[in-house]
XYZ file of C-alpha atoms in Angstrom:
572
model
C 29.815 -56.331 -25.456
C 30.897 -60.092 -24.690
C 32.779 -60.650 -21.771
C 35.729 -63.376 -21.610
C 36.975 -64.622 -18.493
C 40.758 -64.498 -19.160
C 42.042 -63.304 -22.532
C 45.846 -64.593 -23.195
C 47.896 -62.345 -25.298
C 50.840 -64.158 -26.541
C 50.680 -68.289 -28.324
C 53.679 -69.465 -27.044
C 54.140 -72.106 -24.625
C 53.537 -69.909 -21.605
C 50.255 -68.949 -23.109
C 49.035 -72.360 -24.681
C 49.746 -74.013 -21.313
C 48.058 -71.845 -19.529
C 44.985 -71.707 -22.495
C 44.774 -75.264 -22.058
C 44.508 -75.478 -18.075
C 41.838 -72.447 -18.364
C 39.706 -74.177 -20.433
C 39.863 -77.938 -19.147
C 38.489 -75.948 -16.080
C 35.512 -74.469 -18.206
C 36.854 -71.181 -18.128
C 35.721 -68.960 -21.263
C 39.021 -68.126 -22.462
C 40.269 -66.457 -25.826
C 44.272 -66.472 -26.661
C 45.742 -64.268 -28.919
C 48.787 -63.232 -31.110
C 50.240 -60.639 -33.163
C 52.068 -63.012 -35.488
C 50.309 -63.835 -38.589
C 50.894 -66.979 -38.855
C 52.656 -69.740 -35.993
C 56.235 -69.117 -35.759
C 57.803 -71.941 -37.104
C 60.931 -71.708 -34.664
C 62.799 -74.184 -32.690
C 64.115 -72.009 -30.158
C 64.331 -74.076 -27.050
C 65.215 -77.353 -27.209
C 62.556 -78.571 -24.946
C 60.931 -79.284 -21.707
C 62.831 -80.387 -18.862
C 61.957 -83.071 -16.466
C 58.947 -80.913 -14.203
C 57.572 -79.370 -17.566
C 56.847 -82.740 -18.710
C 55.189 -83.511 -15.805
C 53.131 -80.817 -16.464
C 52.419 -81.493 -19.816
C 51.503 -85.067 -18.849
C 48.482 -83.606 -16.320
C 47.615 -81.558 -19.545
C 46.835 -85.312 -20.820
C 49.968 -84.326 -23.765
C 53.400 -86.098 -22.569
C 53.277 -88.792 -24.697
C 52.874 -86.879 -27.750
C 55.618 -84.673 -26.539
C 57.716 -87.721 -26.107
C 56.759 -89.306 -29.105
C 57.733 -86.071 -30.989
C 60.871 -85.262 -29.228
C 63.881 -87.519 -28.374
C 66.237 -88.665 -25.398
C 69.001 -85.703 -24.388
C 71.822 -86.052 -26.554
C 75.131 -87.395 -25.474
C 78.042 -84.580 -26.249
C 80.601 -84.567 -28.498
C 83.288 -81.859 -27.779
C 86.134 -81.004 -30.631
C 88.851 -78.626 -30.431
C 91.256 -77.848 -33.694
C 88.337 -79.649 -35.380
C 89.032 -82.978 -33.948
C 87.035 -84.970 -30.855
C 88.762 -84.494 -27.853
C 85.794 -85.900 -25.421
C 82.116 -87.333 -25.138
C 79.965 -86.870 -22.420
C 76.452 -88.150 -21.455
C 75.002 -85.685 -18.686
C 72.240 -88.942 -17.679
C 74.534 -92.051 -18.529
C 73.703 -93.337 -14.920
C 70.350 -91.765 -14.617
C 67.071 -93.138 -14.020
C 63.747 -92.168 -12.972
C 63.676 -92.126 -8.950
C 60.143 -93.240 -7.180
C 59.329 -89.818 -6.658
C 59.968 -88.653 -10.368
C 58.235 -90.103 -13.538
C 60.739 -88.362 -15.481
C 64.041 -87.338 -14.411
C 65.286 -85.650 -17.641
C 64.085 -83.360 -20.190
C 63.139 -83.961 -23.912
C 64.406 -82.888 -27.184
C 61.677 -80.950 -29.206
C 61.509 -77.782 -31.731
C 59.320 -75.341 -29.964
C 57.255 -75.170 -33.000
C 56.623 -78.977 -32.687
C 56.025 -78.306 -28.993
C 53.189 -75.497 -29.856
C 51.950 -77.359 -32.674
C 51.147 -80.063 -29.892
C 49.379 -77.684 -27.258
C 47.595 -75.499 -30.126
C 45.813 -79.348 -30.854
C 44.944 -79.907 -27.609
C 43.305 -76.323 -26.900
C 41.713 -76.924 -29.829
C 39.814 -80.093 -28.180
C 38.478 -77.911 -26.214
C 36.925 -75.340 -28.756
C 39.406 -72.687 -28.425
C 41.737 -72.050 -31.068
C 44.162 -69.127 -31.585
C 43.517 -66.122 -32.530
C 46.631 -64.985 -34.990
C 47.091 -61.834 -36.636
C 45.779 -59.669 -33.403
C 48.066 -57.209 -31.804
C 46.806 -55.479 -28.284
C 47.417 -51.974 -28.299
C 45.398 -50.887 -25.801
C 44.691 -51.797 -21.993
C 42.378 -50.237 -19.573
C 40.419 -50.881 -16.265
C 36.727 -50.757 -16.593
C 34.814 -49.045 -14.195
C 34.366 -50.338 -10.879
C 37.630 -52.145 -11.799
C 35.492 -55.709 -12.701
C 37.112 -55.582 -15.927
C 39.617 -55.058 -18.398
C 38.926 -53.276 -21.914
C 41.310 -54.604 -24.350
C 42.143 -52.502 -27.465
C 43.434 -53.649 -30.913
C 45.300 -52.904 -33.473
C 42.243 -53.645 -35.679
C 40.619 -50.338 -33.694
C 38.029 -53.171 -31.542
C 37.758 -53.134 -27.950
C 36.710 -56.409 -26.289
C 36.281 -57.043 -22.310
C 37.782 -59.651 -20.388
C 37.633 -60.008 -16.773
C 41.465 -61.172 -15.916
C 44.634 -60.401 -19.070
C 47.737 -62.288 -18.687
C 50.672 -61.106 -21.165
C 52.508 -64.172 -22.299
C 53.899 -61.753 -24.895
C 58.080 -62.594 -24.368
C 60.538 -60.316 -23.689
C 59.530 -57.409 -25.700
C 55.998 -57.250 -24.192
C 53.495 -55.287 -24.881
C 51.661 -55.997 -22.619
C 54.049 -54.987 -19.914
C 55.177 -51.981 -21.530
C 51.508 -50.410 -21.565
C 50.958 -51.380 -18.135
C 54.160 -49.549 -17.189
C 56.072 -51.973 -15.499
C 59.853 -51.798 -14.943
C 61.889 -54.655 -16.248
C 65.441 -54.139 -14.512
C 68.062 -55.312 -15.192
C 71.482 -56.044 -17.718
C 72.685 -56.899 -21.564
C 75.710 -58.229 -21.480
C 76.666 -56.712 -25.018
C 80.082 -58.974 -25.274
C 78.208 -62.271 -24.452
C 76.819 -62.716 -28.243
C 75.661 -66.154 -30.252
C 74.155 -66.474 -33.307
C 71.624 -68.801 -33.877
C 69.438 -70.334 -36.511
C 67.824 -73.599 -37.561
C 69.868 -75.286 -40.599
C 69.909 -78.106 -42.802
C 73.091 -80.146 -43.464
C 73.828 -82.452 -46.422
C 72.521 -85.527 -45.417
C 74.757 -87.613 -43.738
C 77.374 -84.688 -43.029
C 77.329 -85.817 -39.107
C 75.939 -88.171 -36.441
C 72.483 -87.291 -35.390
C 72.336 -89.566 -32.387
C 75.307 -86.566 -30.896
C 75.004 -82.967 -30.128
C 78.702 -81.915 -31.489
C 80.271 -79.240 -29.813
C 83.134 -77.492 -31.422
C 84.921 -74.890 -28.702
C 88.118 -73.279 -29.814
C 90.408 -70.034 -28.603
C 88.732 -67.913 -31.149
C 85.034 -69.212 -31.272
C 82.961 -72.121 -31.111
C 79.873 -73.624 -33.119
C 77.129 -76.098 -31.684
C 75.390 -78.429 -33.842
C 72.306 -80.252 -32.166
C 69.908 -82.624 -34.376
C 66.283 -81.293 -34.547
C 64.120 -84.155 -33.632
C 61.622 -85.065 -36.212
C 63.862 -83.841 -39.038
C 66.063 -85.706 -41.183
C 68.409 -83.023 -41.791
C 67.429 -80.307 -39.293
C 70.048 -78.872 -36.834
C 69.692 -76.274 -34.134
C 73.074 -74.041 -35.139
C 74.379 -71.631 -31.987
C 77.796 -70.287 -32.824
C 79.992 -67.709 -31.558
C 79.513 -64.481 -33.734
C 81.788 -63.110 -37.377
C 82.970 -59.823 -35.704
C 84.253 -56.510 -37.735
C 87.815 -55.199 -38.000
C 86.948 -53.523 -34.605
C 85.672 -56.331 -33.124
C 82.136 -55.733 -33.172
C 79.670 -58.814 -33.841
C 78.367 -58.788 -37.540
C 74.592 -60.065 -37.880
C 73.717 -63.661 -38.753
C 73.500 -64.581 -42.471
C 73.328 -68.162 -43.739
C 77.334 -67.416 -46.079
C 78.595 -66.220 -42.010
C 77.280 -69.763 -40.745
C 78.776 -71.640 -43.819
C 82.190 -69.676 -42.909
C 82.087 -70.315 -39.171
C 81.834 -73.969 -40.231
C 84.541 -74.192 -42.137
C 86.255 -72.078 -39.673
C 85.929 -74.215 -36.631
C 85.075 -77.748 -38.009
C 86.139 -80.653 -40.000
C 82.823 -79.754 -42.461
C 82.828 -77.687 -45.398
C 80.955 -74.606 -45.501
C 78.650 -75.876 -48.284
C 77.423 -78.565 -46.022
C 74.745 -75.787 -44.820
C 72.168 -76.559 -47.293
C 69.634 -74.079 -45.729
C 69.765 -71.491 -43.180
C 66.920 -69.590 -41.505
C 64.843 -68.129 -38.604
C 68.447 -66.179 -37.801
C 68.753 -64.093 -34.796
C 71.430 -62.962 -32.610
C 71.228 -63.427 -29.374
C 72.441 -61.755 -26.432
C 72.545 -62.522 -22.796
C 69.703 -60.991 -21.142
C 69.350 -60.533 -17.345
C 65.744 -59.053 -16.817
C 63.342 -59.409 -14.239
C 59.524 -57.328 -14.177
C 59.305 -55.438 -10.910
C 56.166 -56.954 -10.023
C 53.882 -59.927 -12.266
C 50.705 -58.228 -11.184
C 49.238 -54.757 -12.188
C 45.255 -54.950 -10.585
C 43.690 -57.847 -13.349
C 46.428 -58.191 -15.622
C 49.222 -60.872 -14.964
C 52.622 -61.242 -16.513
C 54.386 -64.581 -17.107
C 57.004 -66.401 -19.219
C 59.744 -63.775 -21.056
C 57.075 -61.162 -20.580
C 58.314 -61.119 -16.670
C 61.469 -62.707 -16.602
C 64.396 -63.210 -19.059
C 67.838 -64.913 -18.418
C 70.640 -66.621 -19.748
C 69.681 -69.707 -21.869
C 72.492 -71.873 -19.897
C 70.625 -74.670 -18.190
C 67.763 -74.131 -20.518
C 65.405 -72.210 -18.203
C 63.518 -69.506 -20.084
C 60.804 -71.605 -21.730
C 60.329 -74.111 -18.384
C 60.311 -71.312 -16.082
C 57.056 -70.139 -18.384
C 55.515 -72.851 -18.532
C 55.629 -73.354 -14.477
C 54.697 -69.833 -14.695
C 51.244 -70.599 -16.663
C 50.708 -74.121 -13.868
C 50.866 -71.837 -10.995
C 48.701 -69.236 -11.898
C 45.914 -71.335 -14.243
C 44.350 -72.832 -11.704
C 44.257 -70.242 -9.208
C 42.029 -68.120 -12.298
C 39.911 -71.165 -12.479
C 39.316 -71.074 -8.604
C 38.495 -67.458 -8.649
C 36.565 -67.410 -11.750
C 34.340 -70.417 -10.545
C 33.576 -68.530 -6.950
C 35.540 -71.429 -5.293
C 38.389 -68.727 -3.616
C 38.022 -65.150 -2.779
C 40.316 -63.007 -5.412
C 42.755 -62.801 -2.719
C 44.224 -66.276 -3.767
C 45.489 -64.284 -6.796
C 48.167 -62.209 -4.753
C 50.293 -65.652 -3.986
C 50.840 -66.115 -7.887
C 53.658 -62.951 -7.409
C 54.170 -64.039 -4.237
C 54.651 -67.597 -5.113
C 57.106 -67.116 -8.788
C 58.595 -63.856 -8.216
C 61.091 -65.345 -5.946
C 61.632 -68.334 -8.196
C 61.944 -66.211 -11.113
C 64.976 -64.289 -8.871
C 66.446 -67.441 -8.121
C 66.375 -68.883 -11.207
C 67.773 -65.473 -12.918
C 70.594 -66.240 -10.441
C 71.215 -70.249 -11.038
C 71.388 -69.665 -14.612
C 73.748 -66.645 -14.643
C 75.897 -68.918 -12.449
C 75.448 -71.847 -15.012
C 77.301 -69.430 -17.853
C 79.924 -68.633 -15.730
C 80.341 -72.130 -14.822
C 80.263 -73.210 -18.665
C 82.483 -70.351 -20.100
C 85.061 -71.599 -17.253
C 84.678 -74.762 -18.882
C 85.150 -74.021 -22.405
C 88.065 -72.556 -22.094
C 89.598 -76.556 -21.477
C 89.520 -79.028 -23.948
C 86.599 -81.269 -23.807
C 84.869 -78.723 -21.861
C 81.335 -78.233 -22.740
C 77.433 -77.500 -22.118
C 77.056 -80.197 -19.632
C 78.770 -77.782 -17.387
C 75.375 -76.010 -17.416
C 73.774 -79.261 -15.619
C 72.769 -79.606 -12.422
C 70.019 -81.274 -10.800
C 68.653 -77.221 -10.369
C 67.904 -77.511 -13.718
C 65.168 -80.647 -13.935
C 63.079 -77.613 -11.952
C 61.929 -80.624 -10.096
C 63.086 -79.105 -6.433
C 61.665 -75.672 -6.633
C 58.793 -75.173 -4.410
C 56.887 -72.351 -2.502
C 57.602 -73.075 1.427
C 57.878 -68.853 2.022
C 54.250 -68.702 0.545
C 51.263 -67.457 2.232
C 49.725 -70.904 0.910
C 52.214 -72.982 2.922
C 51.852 -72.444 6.691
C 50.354 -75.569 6.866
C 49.165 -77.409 9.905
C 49.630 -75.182 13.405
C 52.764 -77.567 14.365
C 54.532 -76.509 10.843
C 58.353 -74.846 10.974
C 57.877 -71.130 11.097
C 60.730 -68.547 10.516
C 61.948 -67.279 14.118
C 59.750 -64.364 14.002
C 56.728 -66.404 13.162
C 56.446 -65.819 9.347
C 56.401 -68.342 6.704
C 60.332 -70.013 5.666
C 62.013 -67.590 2.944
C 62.868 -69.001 -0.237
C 66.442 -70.268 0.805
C 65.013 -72.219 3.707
C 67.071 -75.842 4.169
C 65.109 -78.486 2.939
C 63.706 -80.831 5.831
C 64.891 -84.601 5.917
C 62.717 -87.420 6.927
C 63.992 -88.790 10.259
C 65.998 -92.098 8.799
C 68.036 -89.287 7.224
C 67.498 -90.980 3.455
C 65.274 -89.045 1.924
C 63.553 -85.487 1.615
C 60.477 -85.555 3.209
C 57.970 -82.715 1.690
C 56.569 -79.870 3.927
C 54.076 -77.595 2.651
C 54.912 -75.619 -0.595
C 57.248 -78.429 -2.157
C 56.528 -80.309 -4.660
C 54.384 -83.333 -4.039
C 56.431 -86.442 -4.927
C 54.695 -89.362 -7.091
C 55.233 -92.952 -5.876
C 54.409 -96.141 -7.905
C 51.637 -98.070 -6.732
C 48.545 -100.054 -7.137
C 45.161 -99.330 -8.108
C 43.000 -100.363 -5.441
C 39.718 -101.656 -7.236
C 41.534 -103.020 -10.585
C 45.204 -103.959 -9.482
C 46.601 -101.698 -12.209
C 49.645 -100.293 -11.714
C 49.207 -96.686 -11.395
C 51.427 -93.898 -9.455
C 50.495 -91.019 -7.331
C 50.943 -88.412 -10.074
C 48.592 -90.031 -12.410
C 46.168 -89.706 -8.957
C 46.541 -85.801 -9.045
C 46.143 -85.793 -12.788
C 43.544 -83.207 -13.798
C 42.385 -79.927 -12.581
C 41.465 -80.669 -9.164
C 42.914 -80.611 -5.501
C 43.514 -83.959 -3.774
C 43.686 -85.257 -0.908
C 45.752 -88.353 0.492
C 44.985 -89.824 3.837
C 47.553 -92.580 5.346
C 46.467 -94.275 7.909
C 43.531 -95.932 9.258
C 42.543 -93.004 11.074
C 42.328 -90.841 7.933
C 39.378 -92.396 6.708
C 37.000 -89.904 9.126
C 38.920 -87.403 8.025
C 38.742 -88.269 4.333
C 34.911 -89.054 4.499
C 34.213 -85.626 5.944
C 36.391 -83.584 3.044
C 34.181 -85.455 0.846
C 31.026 -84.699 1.941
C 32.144 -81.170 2.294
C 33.962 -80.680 -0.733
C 33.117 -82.973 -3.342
C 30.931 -80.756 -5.243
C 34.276 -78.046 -5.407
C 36.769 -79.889 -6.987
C 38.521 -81.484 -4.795
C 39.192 -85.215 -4.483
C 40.260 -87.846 -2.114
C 42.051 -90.692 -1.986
C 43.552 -93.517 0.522
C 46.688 -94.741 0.332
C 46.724 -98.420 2.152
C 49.769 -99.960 3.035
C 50.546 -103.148 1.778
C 48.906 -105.055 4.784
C 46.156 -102.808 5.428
C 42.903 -104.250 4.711
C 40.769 -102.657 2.479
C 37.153 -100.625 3.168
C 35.736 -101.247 -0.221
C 32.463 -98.670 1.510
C 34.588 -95.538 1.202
C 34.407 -92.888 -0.687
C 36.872 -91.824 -3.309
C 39.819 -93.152 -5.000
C 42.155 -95.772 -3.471
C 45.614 -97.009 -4.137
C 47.607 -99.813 -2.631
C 51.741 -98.437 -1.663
C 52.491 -102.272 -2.531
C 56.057 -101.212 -2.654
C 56.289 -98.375 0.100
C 57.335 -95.596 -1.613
C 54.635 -93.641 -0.964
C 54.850 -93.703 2.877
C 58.546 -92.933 2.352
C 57.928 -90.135 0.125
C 55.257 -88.427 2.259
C 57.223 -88.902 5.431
C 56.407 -92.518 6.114
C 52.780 -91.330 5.524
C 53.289 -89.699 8.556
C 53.993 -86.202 8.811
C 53.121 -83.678 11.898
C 54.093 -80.798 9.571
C 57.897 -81.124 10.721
C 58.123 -83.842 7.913
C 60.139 -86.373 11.265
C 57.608 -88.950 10.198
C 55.640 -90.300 13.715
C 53.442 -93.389 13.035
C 50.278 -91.621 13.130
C 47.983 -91.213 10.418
C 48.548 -88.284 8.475
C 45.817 -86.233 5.797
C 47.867 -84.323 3.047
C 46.307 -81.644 0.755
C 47.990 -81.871 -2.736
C 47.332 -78.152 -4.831
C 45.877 -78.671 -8.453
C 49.632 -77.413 -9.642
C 51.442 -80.693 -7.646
C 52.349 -79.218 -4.630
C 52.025 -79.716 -0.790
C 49.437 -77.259 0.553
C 49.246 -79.126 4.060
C 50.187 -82.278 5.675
C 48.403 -82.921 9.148
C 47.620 -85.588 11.786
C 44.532 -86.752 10.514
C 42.966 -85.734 14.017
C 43.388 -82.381 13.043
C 40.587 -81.780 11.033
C 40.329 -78.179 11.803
C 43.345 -77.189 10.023
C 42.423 -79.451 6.633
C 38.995 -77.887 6.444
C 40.367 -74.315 6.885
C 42.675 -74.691 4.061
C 40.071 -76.697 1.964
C 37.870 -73.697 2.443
C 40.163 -71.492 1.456
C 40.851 -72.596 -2.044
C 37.437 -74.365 -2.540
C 34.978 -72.325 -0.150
C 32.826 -69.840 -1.536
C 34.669 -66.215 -1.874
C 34.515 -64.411 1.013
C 35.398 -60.563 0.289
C 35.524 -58.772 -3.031
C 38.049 -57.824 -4.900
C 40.162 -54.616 -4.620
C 42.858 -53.287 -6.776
C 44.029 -50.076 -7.576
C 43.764 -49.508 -11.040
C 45.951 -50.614 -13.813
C 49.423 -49.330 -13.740
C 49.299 -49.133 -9.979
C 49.311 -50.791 -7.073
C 46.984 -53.672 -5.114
C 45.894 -52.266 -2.046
């Protein structure tokens, strides 16, 4: 019997983001689904400003952004006439330290459609039609035998269940997934087609009465597509009747200026109730969970689908690590540890986010821009509790010594102007200039790829950075040297080099110089930039000690074997 390194059961983004940052890394992975066919539902209305970062190291963003459009401005009615227009990101722009800083408009099926292409460059291509009924540790726990509905059994060393809310894959392994319904909090939902012409398509209309509302967003790439969310029909005792495409045509006519046979088409109908869920743990021995399959929530702020696809960034390349023999199977543990508390949090921002946009309905020109907030780019959530951010010896500990918890303030640099990163945040980008050509390039396109980086500022980095390369070239991990705009030059070193022509990298990183504290000293500074974007270290570059043990930690050779308890239970 064949043996796969990580078998993915579940296509949707969760699982083609992670199948694609598997197999870029060479890993022998297989993804599959139950559905017959792709779903050919919009769902979510797209990624939002760190997904796309994301997809852009998966070498995709432009397609996405070709395929998708700008975020919407909103049109709010009430007694079916315009009361108010609002543009969340009227005076919004891309900071330095962002490429993007708002999401995209895109039907999820579009979105897949993308990623299944992609994965498919790579000779791996999904497997539809196959529903897992089965999951059990082999012996000696090196394994996992996976059972079908087909009555096959196939091996795979590491499962992850990107299977949504109603996992299977969760269920078998007997995880709890706590939590609430709220049965009164009901929309029904479905893609549409209006007669053409029937509204604007450059505004997602908003209609929010007393008695009900009904939301009418264009579907990008359509000509007469809409995304249709609408408060529900109910009985005569108030409970909510089931979607139907004649109930959409009435709540139309109900609650807007359109007549009901302006719905040309309705489908893909579901109702839709707000779910509060969260798996007890994402880890059960060598099956993972992530996406819906470990975390659910309420769709204000448009969460669920981003929070699954940071899910699949975290954990991708630590499997690739593992898998190659680069990290001992330990590095596995700070997956749960890393996006458990993240998934808490964010289960929390976006139940706040309803209650913050129900509040706001109830006014005229209220509407979803109350669900908003800079929270919901996902561009500040980083990992400073985890195991994988302690960082140089000088770095902030809790009083008791342990790593920050997930509330911890955010540092400052020392002018007070701007965030400077500590280990565990995201790593910011910076434009800048390609040292050899003169191209204008930018830190994130640097980290592109699946690889760990590291930037030296400074002229006293370059020892530093010549002895990560001789020591870790062969594993993965890359360096680069970021010269300040009057620094000459050492066209003899190794690795990459970029010019910060403009400064904004030394401002972003601390003033490329960072003692761990992030107060910016002067000195030169070595940073270690994860595969995923995210600070793993920042050191005086004197301190090679602490850069090597963290370098060997991800990229040395495994140092202990792995132990778990058995599916269903435990990790010891």
């Amino acid at each position: 019997m064949g043996m796969t390194d990580v078998l993915i059961v579940g296509a949707g983004p969760t699982g083609l983001v992670l199948a694609c940052d598997l197999a870029r890394r060479g890993a022998a992975v297989r993804i599959v689904d139950r559905s017959p066919v792709p779903p050919r539902t919009s769902r979510a209305k797209g990624p939002n400003a760190r997904s796309l970062e994301i997809l852009d190291d998966l070498g995709v963003a432009e397609e996405v952004l070709a395929a998708g459009s700008a975020p919407l401005p909103m049109l709010k009615y009430r007694d079916r006439l315009p009361v108010a227009e609002t543009d969340p990101w009227a005076d919004s722009a891309p900071p330095p330290g962002a490429p993007y800083d708002r999401g995209r408009l895109i039907a999820q099926w579009r979105l897949e459609e993308i990623l299944r292409d992609r994965l498919a460059g790579y000779g791996v291509r999904v497997e539809l039609g196959r529903e897992v009924t089965g999951l059990a540790e082999g012996p000696g726990g090196r394994h996992v035998d996976v059972t079908f509905a087909e009555g096959r059994t196939e091996r795979a060393r590491y499962v992850v269940g990107c299977d949504g809310a109603h996992s299977s894959v969760r269920k078998r392994l007997g995880i709890g997934f706590e939590g609430t319904t709220a049965e009164d909090q009901v929309m029904v939902c479905g893609d549409v087609d209006l007669a053409d012409g029937a509204l604007d398509r450059t505004r997602w209309h908003q209609w929010f009465d007393e008695d009900g509302a009904v939301m009418l967003c264009p579907i990008p790439g359509t000509r007469t597509g809409w995304w249709f969310q609408a408060g529900p029909e109910r009985d005569a005792r108030g409970r909510p009747l089931a979607p139907t495409a004649d109930g959409f045509r009435r709540l139309l006519a109900r609650h807007t200026a359109l007549p009901g046979p302006a719905v040309t088409r309705a489908e893909l109908l579901s109702t839709y109730r707000v779910n509060v869920r969260m798996a007890d743990r994402f880890r059960a021995g060598r099956v993972f969970l992530a996406g819906d399959a470990a975390h659910v929530h309420a769709v204000a702020g448009g969460l669920g689908m981003n929070t699954g696809i940071q899910d699949a960034f975290n954990l991708g390349w630590k499997l690739g690590l593992v898998l190659a023999g680069h990290a001992g199977a330990e590095l596995l543990d700070t997956y749960e540890e890393e996006r458990l508390p993240v998934a808490a949090r964010t289960l929390d921002l976006t139940s706040e986010r309803l209650r913050a946009t129900l509040e706001a309905i109830r006014r005229p020109g209220g509407g979803l821009d109350a669900a908003i907030t800079p929270d919901t780019t996902g561009l500040g959530v980083g990992y400073r509790w985890s195991s994988l951010a302690r960082g140089h010896s000088e770095a902030r500990k809790a009083g008791d010594g342990s790593p920050e918890a997930p509330d911890a303030e955010v540092r400052t640099a020392r002018d007070g102007e701007r965030p400077a990163p500590g280990p565990g945040d995201r790593a910011p980008d910076a434009p800048c200039v390609d040292a050899v050509t003169g191209a204008r390039t930018r830190l994130h396109r640097v980290f592109a790829g699946p690889r760990t980086t590291v930037l030296g500022f400074g002229p006293g980095s370059a020892a530093a950075l010549r002895e990560v390369a001789a020591a870790f070239s062969d594993a993965g991990v890359r360096i680069c040297r970021v010269y300040a705009a009057h620094e000459d030059r050492d066209t003899s070193a190794p690795g990459e080099a970029v010019v910060d022509d403009e400064g904004h990298a030394a401002a972003a990183y601390g003033r490329g110089a960072s003692d761990g504290t992030g107060t910016g000293t002067g000195t030169s500074t070595v940073v270690v930039v994860r595969p995923d974007h995210h600070l793993g270290l920042s050191a005086p570059a004197a301190d090679a000690r602490s850069v090597h043990a963290y370098l060997h930690r991800l990229h040395g050779a495994a140092r202990s074997a792995e132990r778990f308890s058995g599916i269903g239970g435990r990790r010891r």
